[in-house]
Short mmCIF file of C-alpha atoms and ligand atoms in Angstrom, two decimals:
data_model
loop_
_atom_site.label_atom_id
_atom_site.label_comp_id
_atom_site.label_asym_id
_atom_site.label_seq_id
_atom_site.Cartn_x
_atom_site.Cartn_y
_atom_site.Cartn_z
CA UNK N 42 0.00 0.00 0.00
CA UNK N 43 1.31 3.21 -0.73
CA UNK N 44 1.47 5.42 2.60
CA UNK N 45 2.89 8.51 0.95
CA UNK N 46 0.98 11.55 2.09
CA UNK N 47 0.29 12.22 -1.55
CA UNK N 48 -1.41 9.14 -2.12
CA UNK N 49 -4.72 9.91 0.05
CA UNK N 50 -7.48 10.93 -1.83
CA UNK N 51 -8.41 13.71 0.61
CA UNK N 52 -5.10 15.57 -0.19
CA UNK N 53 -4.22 14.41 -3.80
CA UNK N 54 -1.71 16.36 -5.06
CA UNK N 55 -3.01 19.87 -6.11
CA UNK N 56 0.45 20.45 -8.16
CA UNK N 57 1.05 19.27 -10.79
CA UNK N 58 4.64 20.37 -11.49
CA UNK N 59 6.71 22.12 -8.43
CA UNK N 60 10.71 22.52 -7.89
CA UNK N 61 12.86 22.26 -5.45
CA UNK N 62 16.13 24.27 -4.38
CA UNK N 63 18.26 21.98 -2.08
CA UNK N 64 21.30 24.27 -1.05
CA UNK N 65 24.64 22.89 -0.78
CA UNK N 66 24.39 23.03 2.58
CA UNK N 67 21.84 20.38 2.97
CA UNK N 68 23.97 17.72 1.18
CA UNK N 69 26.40 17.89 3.86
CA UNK N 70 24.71 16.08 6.14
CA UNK N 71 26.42 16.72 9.70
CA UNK N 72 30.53 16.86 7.72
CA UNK N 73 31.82 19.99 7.54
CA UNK N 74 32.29 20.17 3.98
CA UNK N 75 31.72 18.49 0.71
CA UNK N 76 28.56 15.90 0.16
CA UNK N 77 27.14 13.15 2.69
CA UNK N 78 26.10 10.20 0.68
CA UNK N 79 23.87 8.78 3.18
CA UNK N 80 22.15 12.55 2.70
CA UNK N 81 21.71 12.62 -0.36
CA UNK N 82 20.57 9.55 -0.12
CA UNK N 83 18.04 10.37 1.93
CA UNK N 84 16.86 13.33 0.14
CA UNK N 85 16.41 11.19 -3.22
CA UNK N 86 13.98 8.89 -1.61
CA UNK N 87 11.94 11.54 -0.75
CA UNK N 88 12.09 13.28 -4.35
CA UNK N 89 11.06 9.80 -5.47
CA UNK N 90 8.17 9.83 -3.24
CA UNK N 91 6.92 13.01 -4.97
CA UNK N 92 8.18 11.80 -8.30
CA UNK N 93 6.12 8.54 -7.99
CA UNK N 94 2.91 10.31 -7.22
CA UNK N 95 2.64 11.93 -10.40
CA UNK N 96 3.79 15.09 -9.78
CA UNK N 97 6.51 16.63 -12.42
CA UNK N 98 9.51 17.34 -10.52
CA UNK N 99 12.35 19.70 -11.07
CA UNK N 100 15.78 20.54 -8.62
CA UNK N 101 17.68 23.75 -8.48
CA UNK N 102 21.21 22.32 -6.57
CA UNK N 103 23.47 24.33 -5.01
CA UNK N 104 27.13 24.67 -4.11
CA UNK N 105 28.16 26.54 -0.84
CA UNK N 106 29.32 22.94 0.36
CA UNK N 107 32.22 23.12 -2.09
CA UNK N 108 32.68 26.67 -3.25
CA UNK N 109 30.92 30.13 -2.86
CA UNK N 110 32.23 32.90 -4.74
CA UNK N 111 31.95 35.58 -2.55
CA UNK N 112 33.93 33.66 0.01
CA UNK N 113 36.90 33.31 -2.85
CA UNK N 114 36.42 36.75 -3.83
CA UNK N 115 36.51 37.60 0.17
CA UNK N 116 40.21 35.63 -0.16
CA UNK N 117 41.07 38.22 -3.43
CA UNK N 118 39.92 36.14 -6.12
CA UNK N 119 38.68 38.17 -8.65
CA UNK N 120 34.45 37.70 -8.33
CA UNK N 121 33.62 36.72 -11.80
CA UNK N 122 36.06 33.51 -11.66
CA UNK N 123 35.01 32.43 -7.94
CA UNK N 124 32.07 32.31 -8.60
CA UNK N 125 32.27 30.02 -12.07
CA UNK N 126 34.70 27.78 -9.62
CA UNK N 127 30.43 28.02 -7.61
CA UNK N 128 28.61 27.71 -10.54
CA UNK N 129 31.15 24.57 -11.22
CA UNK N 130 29.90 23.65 -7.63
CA UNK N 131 26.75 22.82 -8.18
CA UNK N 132 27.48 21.08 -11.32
CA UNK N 133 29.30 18.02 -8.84
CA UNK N 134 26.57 18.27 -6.86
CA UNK N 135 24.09 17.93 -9.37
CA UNK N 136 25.56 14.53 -10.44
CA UNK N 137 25.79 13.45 -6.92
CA UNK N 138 22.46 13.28 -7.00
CA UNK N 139 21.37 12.55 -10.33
CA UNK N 140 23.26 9.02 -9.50
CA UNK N 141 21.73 8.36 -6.09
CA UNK N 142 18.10 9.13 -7.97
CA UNK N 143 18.98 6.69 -11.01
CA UNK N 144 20.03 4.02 -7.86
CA UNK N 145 16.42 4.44 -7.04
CA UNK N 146 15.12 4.13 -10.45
CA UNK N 147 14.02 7.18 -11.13
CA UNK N 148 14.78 9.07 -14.41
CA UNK N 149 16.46 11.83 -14.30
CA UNK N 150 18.38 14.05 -16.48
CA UNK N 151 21.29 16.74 -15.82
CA UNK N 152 20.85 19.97 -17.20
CA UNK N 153 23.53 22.70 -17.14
CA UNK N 154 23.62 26.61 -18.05
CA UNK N 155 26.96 26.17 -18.78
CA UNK N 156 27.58 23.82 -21.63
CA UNK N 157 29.50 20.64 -20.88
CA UNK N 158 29.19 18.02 -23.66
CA UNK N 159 30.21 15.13 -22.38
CA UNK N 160 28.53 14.83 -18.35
CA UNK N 161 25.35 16.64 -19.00
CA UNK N 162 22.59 18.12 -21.28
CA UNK N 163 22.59 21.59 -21.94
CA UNK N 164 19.94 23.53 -20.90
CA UNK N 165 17.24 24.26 -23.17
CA UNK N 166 13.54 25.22 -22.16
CA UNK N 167 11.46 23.41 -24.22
CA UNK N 168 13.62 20.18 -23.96
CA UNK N 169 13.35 20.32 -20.38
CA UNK N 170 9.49 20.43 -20.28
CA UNK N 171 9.82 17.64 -22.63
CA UNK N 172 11.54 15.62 -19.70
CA UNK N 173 9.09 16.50 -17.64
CA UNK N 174 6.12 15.36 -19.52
CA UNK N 175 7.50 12.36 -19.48
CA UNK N 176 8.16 11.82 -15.89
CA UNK N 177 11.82 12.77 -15.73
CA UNK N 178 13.47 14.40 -12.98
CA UNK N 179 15.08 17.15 -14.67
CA UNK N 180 18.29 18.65 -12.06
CA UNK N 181 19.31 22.41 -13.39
CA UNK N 182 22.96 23.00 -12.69
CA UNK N 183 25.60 25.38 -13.18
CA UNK N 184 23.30 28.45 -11.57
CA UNK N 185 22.01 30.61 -14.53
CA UNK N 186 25.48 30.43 -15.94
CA UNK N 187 26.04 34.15 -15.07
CA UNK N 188 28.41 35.28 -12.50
CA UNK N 189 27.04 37.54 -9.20
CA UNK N 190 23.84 35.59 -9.16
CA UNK N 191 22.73 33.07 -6.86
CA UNK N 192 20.95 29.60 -6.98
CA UNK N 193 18.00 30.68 -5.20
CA UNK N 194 17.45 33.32 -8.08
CA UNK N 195 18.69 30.28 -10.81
CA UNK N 196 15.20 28.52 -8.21
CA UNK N 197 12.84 31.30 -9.30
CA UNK N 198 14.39 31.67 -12.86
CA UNK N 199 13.49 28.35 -13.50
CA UNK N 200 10.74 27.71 -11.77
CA UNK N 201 8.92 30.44 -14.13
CA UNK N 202 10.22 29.24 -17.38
CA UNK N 203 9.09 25.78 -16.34
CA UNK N 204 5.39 27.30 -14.95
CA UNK N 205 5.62 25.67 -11.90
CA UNK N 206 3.21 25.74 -9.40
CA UNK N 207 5.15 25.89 -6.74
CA UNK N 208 8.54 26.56 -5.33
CA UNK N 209 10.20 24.66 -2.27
CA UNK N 210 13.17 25.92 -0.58
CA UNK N 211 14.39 23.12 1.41
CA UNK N 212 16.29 24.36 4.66
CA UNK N 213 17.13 23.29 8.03
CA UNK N 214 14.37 24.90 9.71
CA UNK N 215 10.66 24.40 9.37
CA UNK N 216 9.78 28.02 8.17
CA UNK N 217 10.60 31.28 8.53
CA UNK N 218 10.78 32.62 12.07
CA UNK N 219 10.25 36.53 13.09
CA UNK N 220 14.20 36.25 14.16
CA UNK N 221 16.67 33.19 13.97
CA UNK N 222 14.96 30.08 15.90
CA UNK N 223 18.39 28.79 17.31
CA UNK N 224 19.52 31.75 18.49
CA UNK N 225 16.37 33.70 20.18
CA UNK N 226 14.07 31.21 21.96
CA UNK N 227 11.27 34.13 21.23
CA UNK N 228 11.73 33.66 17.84
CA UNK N 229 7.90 33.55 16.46
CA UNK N 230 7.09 31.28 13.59
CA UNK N 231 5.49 32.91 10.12
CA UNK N 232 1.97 30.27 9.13
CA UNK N 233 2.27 32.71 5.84
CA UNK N 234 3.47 35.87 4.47
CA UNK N 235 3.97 37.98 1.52
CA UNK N 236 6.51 38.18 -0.80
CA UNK N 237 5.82 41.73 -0.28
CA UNK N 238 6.38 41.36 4.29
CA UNK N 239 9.11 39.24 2.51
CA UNK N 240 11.23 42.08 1.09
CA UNK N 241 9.72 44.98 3.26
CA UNK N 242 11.11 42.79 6.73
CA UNK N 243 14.04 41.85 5.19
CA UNK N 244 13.32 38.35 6.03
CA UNK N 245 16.06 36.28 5.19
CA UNK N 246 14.57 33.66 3.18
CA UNK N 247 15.93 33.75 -0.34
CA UNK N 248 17.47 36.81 -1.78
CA UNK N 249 15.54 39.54 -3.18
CA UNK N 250 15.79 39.45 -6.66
CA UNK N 251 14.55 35.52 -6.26
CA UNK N 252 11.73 37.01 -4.07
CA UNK N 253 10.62 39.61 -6.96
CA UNK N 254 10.91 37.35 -9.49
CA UNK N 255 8.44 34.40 -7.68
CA UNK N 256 6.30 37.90 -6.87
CA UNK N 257 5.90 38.68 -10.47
CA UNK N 258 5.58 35.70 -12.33
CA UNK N 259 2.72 35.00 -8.96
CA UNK N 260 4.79 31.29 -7.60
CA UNK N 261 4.49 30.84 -4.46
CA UNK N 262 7.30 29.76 -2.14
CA UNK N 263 7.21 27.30 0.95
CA UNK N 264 9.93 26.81 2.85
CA UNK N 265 10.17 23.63 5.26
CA UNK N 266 12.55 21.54 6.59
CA UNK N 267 14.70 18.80 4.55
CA UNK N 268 16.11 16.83 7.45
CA UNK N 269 12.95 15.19 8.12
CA UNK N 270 12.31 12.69 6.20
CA UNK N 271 9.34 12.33 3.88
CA UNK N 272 8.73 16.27 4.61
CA UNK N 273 8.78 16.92 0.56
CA UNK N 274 5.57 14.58 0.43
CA UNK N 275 4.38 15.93 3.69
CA UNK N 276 4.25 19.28 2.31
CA UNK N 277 3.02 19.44 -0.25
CA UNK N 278 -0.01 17.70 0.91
CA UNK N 279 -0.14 20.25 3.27
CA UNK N 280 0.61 18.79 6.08
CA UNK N 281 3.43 19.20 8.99
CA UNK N 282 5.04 22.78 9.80
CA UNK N 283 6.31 24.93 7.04
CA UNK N 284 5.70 28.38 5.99
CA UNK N 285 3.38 29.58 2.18
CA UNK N 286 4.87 32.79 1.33
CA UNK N 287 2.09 33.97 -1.51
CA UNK N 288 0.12 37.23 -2.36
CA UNK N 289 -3.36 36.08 -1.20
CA UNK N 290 -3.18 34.85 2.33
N1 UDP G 235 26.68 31.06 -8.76
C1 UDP G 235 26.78 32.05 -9.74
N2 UDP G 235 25.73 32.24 -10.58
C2 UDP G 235 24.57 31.54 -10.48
C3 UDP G 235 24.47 30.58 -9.45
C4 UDP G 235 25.53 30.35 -8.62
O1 UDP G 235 27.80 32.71 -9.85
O2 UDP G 235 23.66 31.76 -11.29
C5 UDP G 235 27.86 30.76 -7.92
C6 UDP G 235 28.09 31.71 -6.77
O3 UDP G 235 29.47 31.89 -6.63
C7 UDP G 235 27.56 30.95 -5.59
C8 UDP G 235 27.90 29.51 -5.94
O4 UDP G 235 27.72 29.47 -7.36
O5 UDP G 235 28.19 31.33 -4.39
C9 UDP G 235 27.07 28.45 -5.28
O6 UDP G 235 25.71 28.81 -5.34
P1 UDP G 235 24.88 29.22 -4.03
O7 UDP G 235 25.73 30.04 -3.13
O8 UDP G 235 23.60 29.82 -4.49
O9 UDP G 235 24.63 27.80 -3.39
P2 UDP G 235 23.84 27.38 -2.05
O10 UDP G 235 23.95 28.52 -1.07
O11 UDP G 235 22.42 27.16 -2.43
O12 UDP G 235 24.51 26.13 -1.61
#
């Protein structure tokens, strides 16, 4: 029997195709550095889960667990090169988990803003629908392929040219709180906002140009927690703790 959350009739899935943005971070697992395979293990079984149900999905990786630019540019790299060696980033970690999904048996394909021949497909919109039509994970690496940009915008980039429904940013916490949950025990957690309290509060929750862009093309953003497991599933059938960021509350 399937016990996915998805699966119940009462709370079939009202997406149809949604992405994710897993930050580099989250592939760590508890190292310091670099990818946990056991996490991204972890994190595959629950993008099957979705997968299986029918809904189309996409990922936005990451790369701050190899490289961030503005930390090599901090060092006196020059910005535009760091953060290619970033945008390279999230290229590994894209095929980290493309091969942990296949393990599972789920299709997936690889595709990158910046062109490399021989590891992945190069990204082109209408072939990626394509992909997902047909039930294929599709991963978008390599950022936007522009330097100074971030993969949170590269999240709401593609998540309009794809016309998803919905965008999940999967983080360590299970929403956004009014300050930062392990640091003030007052800290109040946010049921919903607006991409508008978004940017006005300065909420740290993606940056802002990734907040406009969700705002204009009218996506709406949940953020929830990654670490437990089935939460992806959980979700989006609207269960569990997380926080809707969306123009009508
Ligand atoms: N990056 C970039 N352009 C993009 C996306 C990413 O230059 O369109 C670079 C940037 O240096 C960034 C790094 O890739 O620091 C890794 O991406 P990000 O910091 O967004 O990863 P995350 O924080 O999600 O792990």
């Amino acid at each position: 029997m399937n016990t996915s959350p998805l699966a119940k009739t009462a709370t079939a899935p009202k997406y149809n195709r949604v992405l994710i943005k897993v930050s580099g971070e989250a592939l760590m697992g508890d190292k310091g550095y670099g990818q946990d395979l056991k996490t991204i293990q972890r994190i595959a079984v629950d993008i099957k889960e979705v997968a299986d149900s029918g809904v189309q999905v996409c990922v936005v990786v990451g790369g701050g667990n190899i490289f961030r630019g503005i930390s090599g540019a901090a060092q006196g790299m020059e910005r535009s090169s760091a953060d290619y060696m970033g945008m390279l980033a999230t290229i590994l970690n894209a095929l980290a988990i493309q091969n942990i999904l296949d393990q599972t048996g789920i299709e997936t394909r690889v595709m990158s803003a910046i062109e490399m021949d021989q590891i992945c497909e190069p990204y082109i919109r209408r072939r990626a629908i394509r992909h997902l039509e047909r039930g294929r994970v599709v991963i978008f690496a390599g950022g936007i392929g522009s330097p100074y940009f971030t993969t949170d915008t590269t999240a709401a980039l593609r998540a309009s040219e794809m016309s998803c429904d919905v965008l999940l940013k999967a983080t360590s916490v299970d929403g956004v709180y009014s300050a930062d949950p392990k640091k003030d025990p007052n800290a109040t957690h946010h049921a919903t906002l607006t991409h508008h309290e978004v940017l006005s509060q300065d909420l740290k929750v993606m940056d802002a140009a990734a907040i406009s862009l969700t705002r204009e093309n009218k996506i709406p953003i949940i953020v929830f927690s990654i670490l437990e497991q089935g939460n992806f599933a959980k979700v989006l059938a609207g269960e569990g703790k997380y926080t809707i960021i969306q123009d009508q509350k």
